Amino acid sequence: EPEVTQTPSHQVTQMGQEVILRCVPISNHLYFYWYRQILGQKVEFLVSFYNNEISEKSEIFDDQFSVERPDGSNFTLKIRSTKLEDSAMYFCASSDRGLEGYTFGSGTRLTVV
Amino acid sequence: RKEVEQDPGPFNVPEGATVAFNCTYSNSASQSFFWYRQDCRKEPKLLMSVYSSGNEDGRFTAQLNRASQYISLLIRDSKLSDSATYLCVVTDSGGYQKVTFGTGTKLQVIP
């Protein structure tokens, strides 16, 4: 079964550092997403990406965040200057047909110290 | 009012029991509804879509009540493997853009 692959599985970074979280979506999917889940809290939408541009973003997705699909296969989330409150599990998802076609990656646990 | 609201539980039920979860949503323009399952520290996985006419998949039945803006999930003959957090998910666009997750209801099935 096709998978969405996320790397690394766990990243520890110092406050103020930049991090890049990487995702390889399923190859024939056209819609890409990032979500985050702070420990013990709900899954929160960050951004959706289609046709090489952001189609929607949440209020969480401020100027510190950016997404890219640099080479047609990887889909990355960059956090420019990490804060303690950015510590969370970050899930990438891709889809070919909206939520019914979503496949989530297994997530990257980001710990900011 | 929260966009998508669920009773966090936990619901502790014996094996073989029937258990039901409800979820309310605030946006009357919401179009699509889903139940997802999330195991501890894992990614969410689609359990089932929720259609206006209701739908059933084995031991799982989902219902939608648009007038009262809630959806429900019924699990019959609970198995130990059903232990997880069940997430109510709502979208106003079929899921192509913003998707709103509830906080989840934790189910623990006890031997």
PDB file of N, CA and C in Angstrom, chain B residues 12-109:
ATOM      1  N   ASN B  12     -14.768   3.596  29.170  1.00  0.00           N
ATOM      2  CA  ASN B  12     -14.236   2.275  29.500  1.00  0.00           C
ATOM      3  C   ASN B  12     -15.373   1.272  29.381  1.00  0.00           C
ATOM      4  N   VAL B  13     -15.276   0.374  28.417  1.00  0.00           N
ATOM      5  CA  VAL B  13     -16.363  -0.566  28.181  1.00  0.00           C
ATOM      6  C   VAL B  13     -15.817  -1.986  28.137  1.00  0.00           C
ATOM      7  N   PRO B  14     -16.625  -2.968  28.535  1.00  0.00           N
ATOM      8  CA  PRO B  14     -16.173  -4.360  28.453  1.00  0.00           C
ATOM      9  C   PRO B  14     -16.243  -4.857  27.019  1.00  0.00           C
ATOM     10  N   GLU B  15     -15.430  -5.842  26.720  1.00  0.00           N
ATOM     11  CA  GLU B  15     -15.489  -6.491  25.404  1.00  0.00           C
ATOM     12  C   GLU B  15     -16.916  -6.933  25.119  1.00  0.00           C
ATOM     13  N   GLY B  16     -17.334  -6.741  23.885  1.00  0.00           N
ATOM     14  CA  GLY B  16     -18.672  -7.170  23.487  1.00  0.00           C
ATOM     15  C   GLY B  16     -19.741  -6.116  23.670  1.00  0.00           C
ATOM     16  N   ALA B  17     -19.398  -5.045  24.362  1.00  0.00           N
ATOM     17  CA  ALA B  17     -20.389  -3.986  24.606  1.00  0.00           C
ATOM     18  C   ALA B  17     -20.608  -3.139  23.360  1.00  0.00           C
ATOM     19  N   THR B  18     -21.706  -2.424  23.371  1.00  0.00           N
ATOM     20  CA  THR B  18     -21.991  -1.428  22.340  1.00  0.00           C
ATOM     21  C   THR B  18     -21.722  -0.055  22.933  1.00  0.00           C
ATOM     22  N   VAL B  19     -21.047   0.773  22.171  1.00  0.00           N
ATOM     23  CA  VAL B  19     -20.714   2.113  22.667  1.00  0.00           C
ATOM     24  C   VAL B  19     -21.001   3.125  21.569  1.00  0.00           C
ATOM     25  N   ALA B  20     -21.431   4.304  21.972  1.00  0.00           N
ATOM     26  CA  ALA B  20     -21.765   5.352  21.001  1.00  0.00           C
ATOM     27  C   ALA B  20     -21.075   6.659  21.382  1.00  0.00           C
ATOM     28  N   PHE B  21     -20.588   7.334  20.361  1.00  0.00           N
ATOM     29  CA  PHE B  21     -19.974   8.647  20.548  1.00  0.00           C
ATOM     30  C   PHE B  21     -20.738   9.670  19.724  1.00  0.00           C
ATOM     31  N   ASN B  22     -20.841  10.861  20.276  1.00  0.00           N
ATOM     32  CA  ASN B  22     -21.429  11.955  19.519  1.00  0.00           C
ATOM     33  C   ASN B  22     -20.410  13.047  19.286  1.00  0.00           C
ATOM     34  N   CYS B  23     -20.706  13.861  18.314  1.00  0.00           N
ATOM     35  CA  CYS B  23     -19.838  14.986  17.975  1.00  0.00           C
ATOM     36  C   CYS B  23     -20.751  16.088  17.461  1.00  0.00           C
ATOM     37  N   THR B  24     -20.546  17.310  17.951  1.00  0.00           N
ATOM     38  CA  THR B  24     -21.337  18.430  17.434  1.00  0.00           C
ATOM     39  C   THR B  24     -20.422  19.396  16.691  1.00  0.00           C
ATOM     40  N   TYR B  25     -20.968  20.036  15.683  1.00  0.00           N
ATOM     41  CA  TYR B  25     -20.182  21.000  14.919  1.00  0.00           C
ATOM     42  C   TYR B  25     -20.950  22.313  14.824  1.00  0.00           C
ATOM     43  N   SER B  26     -20.215  23.396  14.724  1.00  0.00           N
ATOM     44  CA  SER B  26     -20.845  24.707  14.814  1.00  0.00           C
ATOM     45  C   SER B  26     -21.161  25.333  13.447  1.00  0.00           C
ATOM     46  N   ASN B  27     -20.436  24.935  12.409  1.00  0.00           N
ATOM     47  CA  ASN B  27     -20.612  25.565  11.109  1.00  0.00           C
ATOM     48  C   ASN B  27     -21.691  24.858  10.299  1.00  0.00           C
ATOM     49  N   SER B  28     -22.815  25.503  10.148  1.00  0.00           N
ATOM     50  CA  SER B  28     -23.938  24.877   9.442  1.00  0.00           C
ATOM     51  C   SER B  28     -23.629  24.669   7.951  1.00  0.00           C
ATOM     52  N   ALA B  29     -22.587  25.343   7.434  1.00  0.00           N
ATOM     53  CA  ALA B  29     -22.209  25.171   6.025  1.00  0.00           C
ATOM     54  C   ALA B  29     -21.307  23.964   5.812  1.00  0.00           C
ATOM     55  N   SER B  30     -20.971  23.267   6.872  1.00  0.00           N
ATOM     56  CA  SER B  30     -20.095  22.095   6.740  1.00  0.00           C
ATOM     57  C   SER B  30     -20.712  21.092   5.777  1.00  0.00           C
ATOM     58  N   GLN B  31     -19.844  20.501   4.959  1.00  0.00           N
ATOM     59  CA  GLN B  31     -20.346  19.625   3.900  1.00  0.00           C
ATOM     60  C   GLN B  31     -20.031  18.153   4.123  1.00  0.00           C
ATOM     61  N   SER B  32     -18.858  17.907   4.651  1.00  0.00           N
ATOM     62  CA  SER B  32     -18.389  16.523   4.704  1.00  0.00           C
ATOM     63  C   SER B  32     -17.949  16.182   6.118  1.00  0.00           C
ATOM     64  N   PHE B  33     -18.210  14.926   6.465  1.00  0.00           N
ATOM     65  CA  PHE B  33     -18.003  14.503   7.844  1.00  0.00           C
ATOM     66  C   PHE B  33     -17.363  13.121   7.846  1.00  0.00           C
ATOM     67  N   PHE B  34     -16.468  12.943   8.797  1.00  0.00           N
ATOM     68  CA  PHE B  34     -15.722  11.693   8.829  1.00  0.00           C
ATOM     69  C   PHE B  34     -15.438  11.303  10.270  1.00  0.00           C
ATOM     70  N   TRP B  35     -15.240  10.026  10.470  1.00  0.00           N
ATOM     71  CA  TRP B  35     -14.671   9.542  11.715  1.00  0.00           C
ATOM     72  C   TRP B  35     -13.288   8.990  11.409  1.00  0.00           C
ATOM     73  N   TYR B  36     -12.343   9.427  12.192  1.00  0.00           N
ATOM     74  CA  TYR B  36     -10.987   8.919  12.113  1.00  0.00           C
ATOM     75  C   TYR B  36     -10.668   8.222  13.430  1.00  0.00           C
ATOM     76  N   ARG B  37      -9.682   7.367  13.362  1.00  0.00           N
ATOM     77  CA  ARG B  37      -9.204   6.669  14.551  1.00  0.00           C
ATOM     78  C   ARG B  37      -7.735   7.015  14.719  1.00  0.00           C
ATOM     79  N   GLN B  38      -7.344   7.278  15.971  1.00  0.00           N
ATOM     80  CA  GLN B  38      -5.938   7.565  16.228  1.00  0.00           C
ATOM     81  C   GLN B  38      -5.465   6.727  17.403  1.00  0.00           C
ATOM     82  N   ASP B  39      -4.474   5.903  17.155  1.00  0.00           N
ATOM     83  CA  ASP B  39      -3.828   5.170  18.232  1.00  0.00           C
ATOM     84  C   ASP B  39      -2.772   6.064  18.852  1.00  0.00           C
ATOM     85  N   CYS B  40      -2.408   5.729  20.086  1.00  0.00           N
ATOM     86  CA  CYS B  40      -1.516   6.589  20.865  1.00  0.00           C
ATOM     87  C   CYS B  40      -0.240   6.912  20.090  1.00  0.00           C
ATOM     88  N   ARG B  41       0.019   8.211  19.912  1.00  0.00           N
ATOM     89  CA  ARG B  41       1.240   8.708  19.268  1.00  0.00           C
ATOM     90  C   ARG B  41       1.398   8.245  17.818  1.00  0.00           C
ATOM     91  N   LYS B  42       0.274   7.913  17.192  1.00  0.00           N
ATOM     92  CA  LYS B  42       0.314   7.515  15.780  1.00  0.00           C
ATOM     93  C   LYS B  42      -0.486   8.504  14.949  1.00  0.00           C
ATOM     94  N   GLU B  43      -0.416   8.334  13.629  1.00  0.00           N
ATOM     95  CA  GLU B  43      -1.161   9.221  12.756  1.00  0.00           C
ATOM     96  C   GLU B  43      -2.639   8.840  12.734  1.00  0.00           C
ATOM     97  N   PRO B  44      -3.503   9.828  12.444  1.00  0.00           N
ATOM     98  CA  PRO B  44      -4.932   9.509  12.303  1.00  0.00           C
ATOM     99  C   PRO B  44      -5.157   8.635  11.068  1.00  0.00           C
ATOM    100  N   LYS B  45      -6.128   7.750  11.174  1.00  0.00           N
ATOM    101  CA  LYS B  45      -6.476   6.897  10.031  1.00  0.00           C
ATOM    102  C   LYS B  45      -7.976   6.939   9.822  1.00  0.00           C
ATOM    103  N   LEU B  46      -8.374   7.046   8.571  1.00  0.00           N
ATOM    104  CA  LEU B  46      -9.790   7.127   8.248  1.00  0.00           C
ATOM    105  C   LEU B  46     -10.521   5.866   8.677  1.00  0.00           C
ATOM    106  N   LEU B  47     -11.567   6.042   9.447  1.00  0.00           N
ATOM    107  CA  LEU B  47     -12.425   4.925   9.842  1.00  0.00           C
ATOM    108  C   LEU B  47     -13.597   4.826   8.879  1.00  0.00           C
ATOM    109  N   MET B  48     -14.317   5.912   8.735  1.00  0.00           N
ATOM    110  CA  MET B  48     -15.419   5.930   7.786  1.00  0.00           C
ATOM    111  C   MET B  48     -15.905   7.337   7.518  1.00  0.00           C
ATOM    112  N   SER B  49     -16.455   7.508   6.332  1.00  0.00           N
ATOM    113  CA  SER B  49     -17.137   8.758   5.992  1.00  0.00           C
ATOM    114  C   SER B  49     -18.542   8.694   6.581  1.00  0.00           C
ATOM    115  N   VAL B  50     -19.146   9.841   6.754  1.00  0.00           N
ATOM    116  CA  VAL B  50     -20.494   9.899   7.305  1.00  0.00           C
ATOM    117  C   VAL B  50     -21.403  10.523   6.258  1.00  0.00           C
ATOM    118  N   TYR B  51     -22.364   9.752   5.792  1.00  0.00           N
ATOM    119  CA  TYR B  51     -23.255  10.238   4.744  1.00  0.00           C
ATOM    120  C   TYR B  51     -24.590  10.645   5.347  1.00  0.00           C
ATOM    121  N   SER B  52     -25.290  11.478   4.617  1.00  0.00           N
ATOM    122  CA  SER B  52     -26.577  11.989   5.110  1.00  0.00           C
ATOM    123  C   SER B  52     -27.550  10.869   5.436  1.00  0.00           C
ATOM    124  N   SER B  53     -27.468   9.804   4.659  1.00  0.00           N
ATOM    125  CA  SER B  53     -28.400   8.696   4.855  1.00  0.00           C
ATOM    126  C   SER B  53     -27.917   7.728   5.925  1.00  0.00           C
ATOM    127  N   GLY B  54     -26.757   8.033   6.509  1.00  0.00           N
ATOM    128  CA  GLY B  54     -26.165   7.112   7.474  1.00  0.00           C
ATOM    129  C   GLY B  54     -25.440   6.002   6.743  1.00  0.00           C
ATOM    130  N   ASN B  55     -24.470   5.409   7.371  1.00  0.00           N
ATOM    131  CA  ASN B  55     -23.773   4.302   6.737  1.00  0.00           C
ATOM    132  C   ASN B  55     -23.194   3.359   7.766  1.00  0.00           C
ATOM    133  N   GLU B  56     -23.013   2.153   7.313  1.00  0.00           N
ATOM    134  CA  GLU B  56     -22.590   1.077   8.204  1.00  0.00           C
ATOM    135  C   GLU B  56     -21.418   0.358   7.560  1.00  0.00           C
ATOM    136  N   ASP B  57     -20.453  -0.001   8.396  1.00  0.00           N
ATOM    137  CA  ASP B  57     -19.310  -0.773   7.913  1.00  0.00           C
ATOM    138  C   ASP B  57     -18.995  -1.808   8.977  1.00  0.00           C
ATOM    139  N   GLY B  58     -19.538  -2.996   8.783  1.00  0.00           N
ATOM    140  CA  GLY B  58     -19.333  -4.041   9.777  1.00  0.00           C
ATOM    141  C   GLY B  58     -19.959  -3.674  11.107  1.00  0.00           C
ATOM    142  N   ARG B  59     -19.131  -3.595  12.133  1.00  0.00           N
ATOM    143  CA  ARG B  59     -19.623  -3.287  13.480  1.00  0.00           C
ATOM    144  C   ARG B  59     -19.802  -1.783  13.721  1.00  0.00           C
ATOM    145  N   PHE B  60     -19.457  -0.987  12.756  1.00  0.00           N
ATOM    146  CA  PHE B  60     -19.465   0.466  12.909  1.00  0.00           C
ATOM    147  C   PHE B  60     -20.614   1.088  12.119  1.00  0.00           C
ATOM    148  N   THR B  61     -21.346   1.978  12.785  1.00  0.00           N
ATOM    149  CA  THR B  61     -22.435   2.708  12.128  1.00  0.00           C
ATOM    150  C   THR B  61     -22.271   4.189  12.405  1.00  0.00           C
ATOM    151  N   ALA B  62     -22.344   4.985  11.355  1.00  0.00           N
ATOM    152  CA  ALA B  62     -22.239   6.434  11.496  1.00  0.00           C
ATOM    153  C   ALA B  62     -23.538   7.077  11.055  1.00  0.00           C
ATOM    154  N   GLN B  63     -23.930   8.112  11.777  1.00  0.00           N
ATOM    155  CA  GLN B  63     -25.146   8.846  11.451  1.00  0.00           C
ATOM    156  C   GLN B  63     -24.848  10.339  11.440  1.00  0.00           C
ATOM    157  N   LEU B  64     -25.594  11.042  10.608  1.00  0.00           N
ATOM    158  CA  LEU B  64     -25.472  12.499  10.528  1.00  0.00           C
ATOM    159  C   LEU B  64     -26.843  13.126  10.765  1.00  0.00           C
ATOM    160  N   ASN B  65     -26.893  14.110  11.613  1.00  0.00           N
ATOM    161  CA  ASN B  65     -28.119  14.867  11.834  1.00  0.00           C
ATOM    162  C   ASN B  65     -27.792  16.333  11.548  1.00  0.00           C
ATOM    163  N   ARG B  66     -28.133  16.756  10.335  1.00  0.00           N
ATOM    164  CA  ARG B  66     -27.777  18.131   9.917  1.00  0.00           C
ATOM    165  C   ARG B  66     -28.591  19.173  10.688  1.00  0.00           C
ATOM    166  N   ALA B  67     -29.824  18.847  10.980  1.00  0.00           N
ATOM    167  CA  ALA B  67     -30.679  19.834  11.658  1.00  0.00           C
ATOM    168  C   ALA B  67     -30.112  20.178  13.031  1.00  0.00           C
ATOM    169  N   SER B  68     -29.610  19.164  13.733  1.00  0.00           N
ATOM    170  CA  SER B  68     -29.059  19.384  15.071  1.00  0.00           C
ATOM    171  C   SER B  68     -27.545  19.534  15.048  1.00  0.00           C
ATOM    172  N   GLN B  69     -26.975  19.383  13.873  1.00  0.00           N
ATOM    173  CA  GLN B  69     -25.528  19.558  13.685  1.00  0.00           C
ATOM    174  C   GLN B  69     -24.730  18.627  14.580  1.00  0.00           C
ATOM    175  N   TYR B  70     -25.061  17.345  14.472  1.00  0.00           N
ATOM    176  CA  TYR B  70     -24.189  16.392  15.154  1.00  0.00           C
ATOM    177  C   TYR B  70     -24.053  15.128  14.327  1.00  0.00           C
ATOM    178  N   ILE B  71     -22.958  14.449  14.577  1.00  0.00           N
ATOM    179  CA  ILE B  71     -22.743  13.143  13.975  1.00  0.00           C
ATOM    180  C   ILE B  71     -22.471  12.145  15.087  1.00  0.00           C
ATOM    181  N   SER B  72     -22.727  10.904  14.794  1.00  0.00           N
ATOM    182  CA  SER B  72     -22.541   9.879  15.813  1.00  0.00           C
ATOM    183  C   SER B  72     -21.810   8.683  15.229  1.00  0.00           C
ATOM    184  N   LEU B  73     -21.200   7.947  16.119  1.00  0.00           N
ATOM    185  CA  LEU B  73     -20.533   6.694  15.756  1.00  0.00           C
ATOM    186  C   LEU B  73     -20.951   5.637  16.760  1.00  0.00           C
ATOM    187  N   LEU B  74     -21.440   4.526  16.254  1.00  0.00           N
ATOM    188  CA  LEU B  74     -21.842   3.413  17.108  1.00  0.00           C
ATOM    189  C   LEU B  74     -20.917   2.243  16.817  1.00  0.00           C
ATOM    190  N   ILE B  75     -20.369   1.677  17.858  1.00  0.00           N
ATOM    191  CA  ILE B  75     -19.523   0.488  17.715  1.00  0.00           C
ATOM    192  C   ILE B  75     -20.212  -0.653  18.450  1.00  0.00           C
ATOM    193  N   ARG B  76     -20.513  -1.709  17.714  1.00  0.00           N
ATOM    194  CA  ARG B  76     -21.144  -2.871  18.316  1.00  0.00           C
ATOM    195  C   ARG B  76     -20.097  -3.939  18.585  1.00  0.00           C
ATOM    196  N   ASP B  77     -20.379  -4.786  19.566  1.00  0.00           N
ATOM    197  CA  ASP B  77     -19.512  -5.931  19.860  1.00  0.00           C
ATOM    198  C   ASP B  77     -18.043  -5.490  19.954  1.00  0.00           C
ATOM    199  N   SER B  78     -17.783  -4.582  20.853  1.00  0.00           N
ATOM    200  CA  SER B  78     -16.442  -3.975  20.989  1.00  0.00           C
ATOM    201  C   SER B  78     -15.352  -5.027  21.152  1.00  0.00           C
ATOM    202  N   LYS B  79     -14.253  -4.790  20.479  1.00  0.00           N
ATOM    203  CA  LYS B  79     -13.067  -5.650  20.585  1.00  0.00           C
ATOM    204  C   LYS B  79     -11.959  -4.879  21.314  1.00  0.00           C
ATOM    205  N   LEU B  80     -11.029  -5.623  21.862  1.00  0.00           N
ATOM    206  CA  LEU B  80      -9.883  -4.981  22.516  1.00  0.00           C
ATOM    207  C   LEU B  80      -9.157  -4.054  21.540  1.00  0.00           C
ATOM    208  N   SER B  81      -9.123  -4.473  20.280  1.00  0.00           N
ATOM    209  CA  SER B  81      -8.401  -3.707  19.261  1.00  0.00           C
ATOM    210  C   SER B  81      -9.107  -2.400  18.885  1.00  0.00           C
ATOM    211  N   ASP B  82     -10.333  -2.221  19.378  1.00  0.00           N
ATOM    212  CA  ASP B  82     -11.028  -0.956  19.131  1.00  0.00           C
ATOM    213  C   ASP B  82     -10.529   0.147  20.051  1.00  0.00           C
ATOM    214  N   SER B  83      -9.754  -0.196  21.044  1.00  0.00           N
ATOM    215  CA  SER B  83      -9.223   0.807  21.978  1.00  0.00           C
ATOM    216  C   SER B  83      -8.371   1.814  21.216  1.00  0.00           C
ATOM    217  N   ALA B  84      -8.782   3.059  21.261  1.00  0.00           N
ATOM    218  CA  ALA B  84      -8.124   4.122  20.500  1.00  0.00           C
ATOM    219  C   ALA B  84      -8.851   5.428  20.814  1.00  0.00           C
ATOM    220  N   THR B  85      -8.400   6.490  20.195  1.00  0.00           N
ATOM    221  CA  THR B  85      -9.127   7.760  20.262  1.00  0.00           C
ATOM    222  C   THR B  85      -9.839   7.956  18.934  1.00  0.00           C
ATOM    223  N   TYR B  86     -11.119   8.283  18.999  1.00  0.00           N
ATOM    224  CA  TYR B  86     -11.936   8.448  17.803  1.00  0.00           C
ATOM    225  C   TYR B  86     -12.146   9.946  17.549  1.00  0.00           C
ATOM    226  N   LEU B  87     -11.726  10.357  16.374  1.00  0.00           N
ATOM    227  CA  LEU B  87     -11.729  11.772  16.014  1.00  0.00           C
ATOM    228  C   LEU B  87     -12.862  12.076  15.049  1.00  0.00           C
ATOM    229  N   CYS B  88     -13.626  13.070  15.399  1.00  0.00           N
ATOM    230  CA  CYS B  88     -14.676  13.573  14.516  1.00  0.00           C
ATOM    231  C   CYS B  88     -14.032  14.632  13.620  1.00  0.00           C
ATOM    232  N   VAL B  89     -14.282  14.561  12.340  1.00  0.00           N
ATOM    233  CA  VAL B  89     -13.621  15.467  11.399  1.00  0.00           C
ATOM    234  C   VAL B  89     -14.662  16.097  10.487  1.00  0.00           C
ATOM    235  N   VAL B  90     -14.565  17.385  10.340  1.00  0.00           N
ATOM    236  CA  VAL B  90     -15.562  18.153   9.586  1.00  0.00           C
ATOM    237  C   VAL B  90     -14.849  19.040   8.588  1.00  0.00           C
ATOM    238  N   THR B  91     -15.413  19.136   7.401  1.00  0.00           N
ATOM    239  CA  THR B  91     -14.830  20.041   6.422  1.00  0.00           C
ATOM    240  C   THR B  91     -15.945  20.713   5.625  1.00  0.00           C
ATOM    241  N   ASP B  92     -15.671  21.909   5.164  1.00  0.00           N
ATOM    242  CA  ASP B  92     -16.674  22.591   4.353  1.00  0.00           C
ATOM    243  C   ASP B  92     -16.341  22.542   2.874  1.00  0.00           C
ATOM    244  N   SER B  93     -15.354  21.710   2.542  1.00  0.00           N
ATOM    245  CA  SER B  93     -14.911  21.724   1.148  1.00  0.00           C
ATOM    246  C   SER B  93     -14.630  20.323   0.624  1.00  0.00           C
ATOM    247  N   GLY B  94     -15.149  19.328   1.278  1.00  0.00           N
ATOM    248  CA  GLY B  94     -14.840  17.954   0.872  1.00  0.00           C
ATOM    249  C   GLY B  94     -13.461  17.522   1.326  1.00  0.00           C
ATOM    250  N   GLY B  95     -12.783  18.404   2.027  1.00  0.00           N
ATOM    251  CA  GLY B  95     -11.462  18.033   2.530  1.00  0.00           C
ATOM    252  C   GLY B  95     -10.337  18.473   1.634  1.00  0.00           C
ATOM    253  N   TYR B  96     -10.638  19.263   0.602  1.00  0.00           N
ATOM    254  CA  TYR B  96      -9.566  19.741  -0.265  1.00  0.00           C
ATOM    255  C   TYR B  96      -8.781  20.860   0.386  1.00  0.00           C
ATOM    256  N   GLN B  97      -9.428  21.551   1.298  1.00  0.00           N
ATOM    257  CA  GLN B  97      -8.730  22.610   1.999  1.00  0.00           C
ATOM    258  C   GLN B  97      -8.842  22.374   3.499  1.00  0.00           C
ATOM    259  N   LYS B  98      -9.259  23.383   4.238  1.00  0.00           N
ATOM    260  CA  LYS B  98      -9.190  23.281   5.685  1.00  0.00           C
ATOM    261  C   LYS B  98     -10.087  22.168   6.216  1.00  0.00           C
ATOM    262  N   VAL B  99      -9.531  21.423   7.114  1.00  0.00           N
ATOM    263  CA  VAL B  99     -10.228  20.321   7.764  1.00  0.00           C
ATOM    264  C   VAL B  99     -10.161  20.570   9.266  1.00  0.00           C
ATOM    265  N   THR B 100     -11.264  20.384   9.953  1.00  0.00           N
ATOM    266  CA  THR B 100     -11.292  20.635  11.397  1.00  0.00           C
ATOM    267  C   THR B 100     -11.498  19.334  12.137  1.00  0.00           C
ATOM    268  N   PHE B 101     -10.565  19.029  13.010  1.00  0.00           N
ATOM    269  CA  PHE B 101     -10.638  17.828  13.832  1.00  0.00           C
ATOM    270  C   PHE B 101     -11.227  18.172  15.195  1.00  0.00           C
ATOM    271  N   GLY B 102     -12.015  17.267  15.738  1.00  0.00           N
ATOM    272  CA  GLY B 102     -12.394  17.367  17.133  1.00  0.00           C
ATOM    273  C   GLY B 102     -11.243  16.902  18.011  1.00  0.00           C
ATOM    274  N   THR B 103     -11.388  17.103  19.295  1.00  0.00           N
ATOM    275  CA  THR B 103     -10.327  16.716  20.226  1.00  0.00           C
ATOM    276  C   THR B 103     -10.261  15.213  20.430  1.00  0.00           C
ATOM    277  N   GLY B 104     -11.327  14.520  20.025  1.00  0.00           N
ATOM    278  CA  GLY B 104     -11.288  13.071  20.116  1.00  0.00           C
ATOM    279  C   GLY B 104     -11.959  12.537  21.364  1.00  0.00           C
ATOM    280  N   THR B 105     -12.477  11.323  21.234  1.00  0.00           N
ATOM    281  CA  THR B 105     -13.048  10.593  22.366  1.00  0.00           C
ATOM    282  C   THR B 105     -12.229   9.325  22.551  1.00  0.00           C
ATOM    283  N   LYS B 106     -11.729   9.162  23.747  1.00  0.00           N
ATOM    284  CA  LYS B 106     -10.890   7.994  24.017  1.00  0.00           C
ATOM    285  C   LYS B 106     -11.757   6.814  24.437  1.00  0.00           C
ATOM    286  N   LEU B 107     -11.511   5.694  23.770  1.00  0.00           N
ATOM    287  CA  LEU B 107     -12.208   4.449  24.089  1.00  0.00           C
ATOM    288  C   LEU B 107     -11.206   3.430  24.602  1.00  0.00           C
ATOM    289  N   GLN B 108     -11.526   2.832  25.731  1.00  0.00           N
ATOM    290  CA  GLN B 108     -10.735   1.733  26.270  1.00  0.00           C
ATOM    291  C   GLN B 108     -11.661   0.538  26.417  1.00  0.00           C
ATOM    292  N   VAL B 109     -11.374  -0.524  25.673  1.00  0.00           N
ATOM    293  CA  VAL B 109     -12.158  -1.745  25.776  1.00  0.00           C
ATOM    294  C   VAL B 109     -11.429  -2.682  26.737  1.00  0.00           C
TER     295      VAL B 109
END
